[in-house]
Amino acid sequence: MKADRKIIRSANFAADAADFILEHAHKALGERNEFRIALSGGNTPRPVYAQIATVARDLPWELFRITFGDERCVLRPAG
């Protein structure tokens, strides 16, 4: 399955990124009754997560499947 990719250029990146994530969350919850997301650590995404926490308090968080990713850990074939 090919992932949809979208570049967001915004003066208010945190709010726009949070809206983008929540749009997909609502869609997945409506279609599958579950939303899966992999979150990155560090300081860069922190404002986005804070925005989501502020505006999405009424979401059914028990239906979210959250994993954590680290782009520094890339599996490479042995050889």
C-alpha atoms as a PDB file:
ATOM      1  CA  MET A   1       0.000   0.000   0.000  1.00  0.00           C
ATOM      2  CA  LYS A   2       1.407   3.360  -0.991  1.00  0.00           C
ATOM      3  CA  ALA A   3       1.093   6.073   1.635  1.00  0.00           C
ATOM      4  CA  ASP A   4      -0.365   9.424   0.719  1.00  0.00           C
ATOM      5  CA  ARG A   5       2.250  12.101   1.208  1.00  0.00           C
ATOM      6  CA  LYS A   6       1.514  15.741   1.654  1.00  0.00           C
ATOM      7  CA  ILE A   7       3.837  18.661   2.269  1.00  0.00           C
ATOM      8  CA  ILE A   8       2.414  21.307   4.548  1.00  0.00           C
ATOM      9  CA  ARG A   9       3.900  24.774   4.323  1.00  0.00           C
ATOM     10  CA  SER A  10       2.324  26.968   6.908  1.00  0.00           C
ATOM     11  CA  ALA A  11       2.834  30.023   9.057  1.00  0.00           C
ATOM     12  CA  ASN A  12       1.190  28.066  11.887  1.00  0.00           C
ATOM     13  CA  PHE A  13       2.649  24.622  11.400  1.00  0.00           C
ATOM     14  CA  ALA A  14       1.655  23.189  14.786  1.00  0.00           C
ATOM     15  CA  ALA A  15      -2.049  23.979  14.338  1.00  0.00           C
ATOM     16  CA  ASP A  16      -2.110  22.876  10.705  1.00  0.00           C
ATOM     17  CA  ALA A  17      -0.239  19.642  11.429  1.00  0.00           C
ATOM     18  CA  ALA A  18      -2.557  18.883  14.354  1.00  0.00           C
ATOM     19  CA  ASP A  19      -5.580  19.512  12.107  1.00  0.00           C
ATOM     20  CA  PHE A  20      -4.099  17.184   9.472  1.00  0.00           C
ATOM     21  CA  ILE A  21      -3.569  14.392  12.025  1.00  0.00           C
ATOM     22  CA  LEU A  22      -7.007  14.849  13.572  1.00  0.00           C
ATOM     23  CA  GLU A  23      -8.672  14.829  10.148  1.00  0.00           C
ATOM     24  CA  HIS A  24      -7.130  11.414   9.499  1.00  0.00           C
ATOM     25  CA  ALA A  25      -8.010  10.249  13.011  1.00  0.00           C
ATOM     26  CA  HIS A  26     -11.689  11.113  12.533  1.00  0.00           C
ATOM     27  CA  LYS A  27     -11.711   9.406   9.133  1.00  0.00           C
ATOM     28  CA  ALA A  28     -10.073   6.218  10.479  1.00  0.00           C
ATOM     29  CA  LEU A  29     -12.350   6.130  13.508  1.00  0.00           C
ATOM     30  CA  GLY A  30     -15.385   6.421  11.250  1.00  0.00           C
ATOM     31  CA  GLU A  31     -14.186   3.725   8.852  1.00  0.00           C
ATOM     32  CA  ARG A  32     -12.439   1.253  11.165  1.00  0.00           C
ATOM     33  CA  ASN A  33     -13.232   2.341  14.718  1.00  0.00           C
ATOM     34  CA  GLU A  34      -9.462   2.588  15.296  1.00  0.00           C
ATOM     35  CA  PHE A  35      -6.711   5.101  14.543  1.00  0.00           C
ATOM     36  CA  ARG A  36      -3.074   4.088  14.337  1.00  0.00           C
ATOM     37  CA  ILE A  37      -0.215   6.565  14.441  1.00  0.00           C
ATOM     38  CA  ALA A  38       3.535   6.418  14.967  1.00  0.00           C
ATOM     39  CA  LEU A  39       4.887   9.404  16.865  1.00  0.00           C
ATOM     40  CA  SER A  40       8.396  10.805  16.797  1.00  0.00           C
ATOM     41  CA  GLY A  41      10.218  11.948  19.884  1.00  0.00           C
ATOM     42  CA  GLY A  42      12.319  14.994  20.477  1.00  0.00           C
ATOM     43  CA  ASN A  43      11.487  18.674  20.565  1.00  0.00           C
ATOM     44  CA  THR A  44      10.450  19.196  16.938  1.00  0.00           C
ATOM     45  CA  PRO A  45       6.976  17.585  17.124  1.00  0.00           C
ATOM     46  CA  ARG A  46       6.270  18.756  20.692  1.00  0.00           C
ATOM     47  CA  PRO A  47       4.166  21.816  19.636  1.00  0.00           C
ATOM     48  CA  VAL A  48       2.037  19.601  17.397  1.00  0.00           C
ATOM     49  CA  TYR A  49       1.364  17.149  20.229  1.00  0.00           C
ATOM     50  CA  ALA A  50       0.537  20.028  22.565  1.00  0.00           C
ATOM     51  CA  GLN A  51      -1.952  21.402  20.037  1.00  0.00           C
ATOM     52  CA  ILE A  52      -3.624  17.998  19.676  1.00  0.00           C
ATOM     53  CA  ALA A  53      -3.877  17.671  23.458  1.00  0.00           C
ATOM     54  CA  THR A  54      -5.500  21.094  23.631  1.00  0.00           C
ATOM     55  CA  VAL A  55      -8.136  20.661  20.912  1.00  0.00           C
ATOM     56  CA  ALA A  56      -8.884  16.928  20.996  1.00  0.00           C
ATOM     57  CA  ARG A  57      -9.795  16.215  24.602  1.00  0.00           C
ATOM     58  CA  ASP A  58     -13.122  14.655  23.614  1.00  0.00           C
ATOM     59  CA  LEU A  59     -11.682  12.013  21.283  1.00  0.00           C
ATOM     60  CA  PRO A  60     -12.091   8.335  22.168  1.00  0.00           C
ATOM     61  CA  TRP A  61      -8.418   7.839  23.059  1.00  0.00           C
ATOM     62  CA  GLU A  62      -9.032   4.181  23.886  1.00  0.00           C
ATOM     63  CA  LEU A  63      -9.454   3.630  20.126  1.00  0.00           C
ATOM     64  CA  PHE A  64      -6.028   5.114  19.323  1.00  0.00           C
ATOM     65  CA  ARG A  65      -3.096   2.741  18.735  1.00  0.00           C
ATOM     66  CA  ILE A  66       0.038   4.787  19.325  1.00  0.00           C
ATOM     67  CA  THR A  67       3.559   3.567  18.671  1.00  0.00           C
ATOM     68  CA  PHE A  68       6.798   5.483  18.807  1.00  0.00           C
ATOM     69  CA  GLY A  69       9.236   5.672  15.942  1.00  0.00           C
ATOM     70  CA  ASP A  70      12.831   6.728  15.630  1.00  0.00           C
ATOM     71  CA  GLU A  71      14.065   7.690  12.199  1.00  0.00           C
ATOM     72  CA  ARG A  72      17.641   7.008  13.328  1.00  0.00           C
ATOM     73  CA  CYS A  73      16.893   3.284  13.572  1.00  0.00           C
ATOM     74  CA  VAL A  74      16.868   1.970  10.029  1.00  0.00           C
ATOM     75  CA  LEU A  75      17.133  -1.720   9.369  1.00  0.00           C
ATOM     76  CA  ARG A  76      19.575  -2.547   6.622  1.00  0.00           C
ATOM     77  CA  PRO A  77      20.125  -5.918   4.998  1.00  0.00           C
ATOM     78  CA  ALA A  78      23.164  -7.838   6.223  1.00  0.00           C
ATOM     79  CA  GLY A  79      25.978  -8.049   3.811  1.00  0.00           C
END
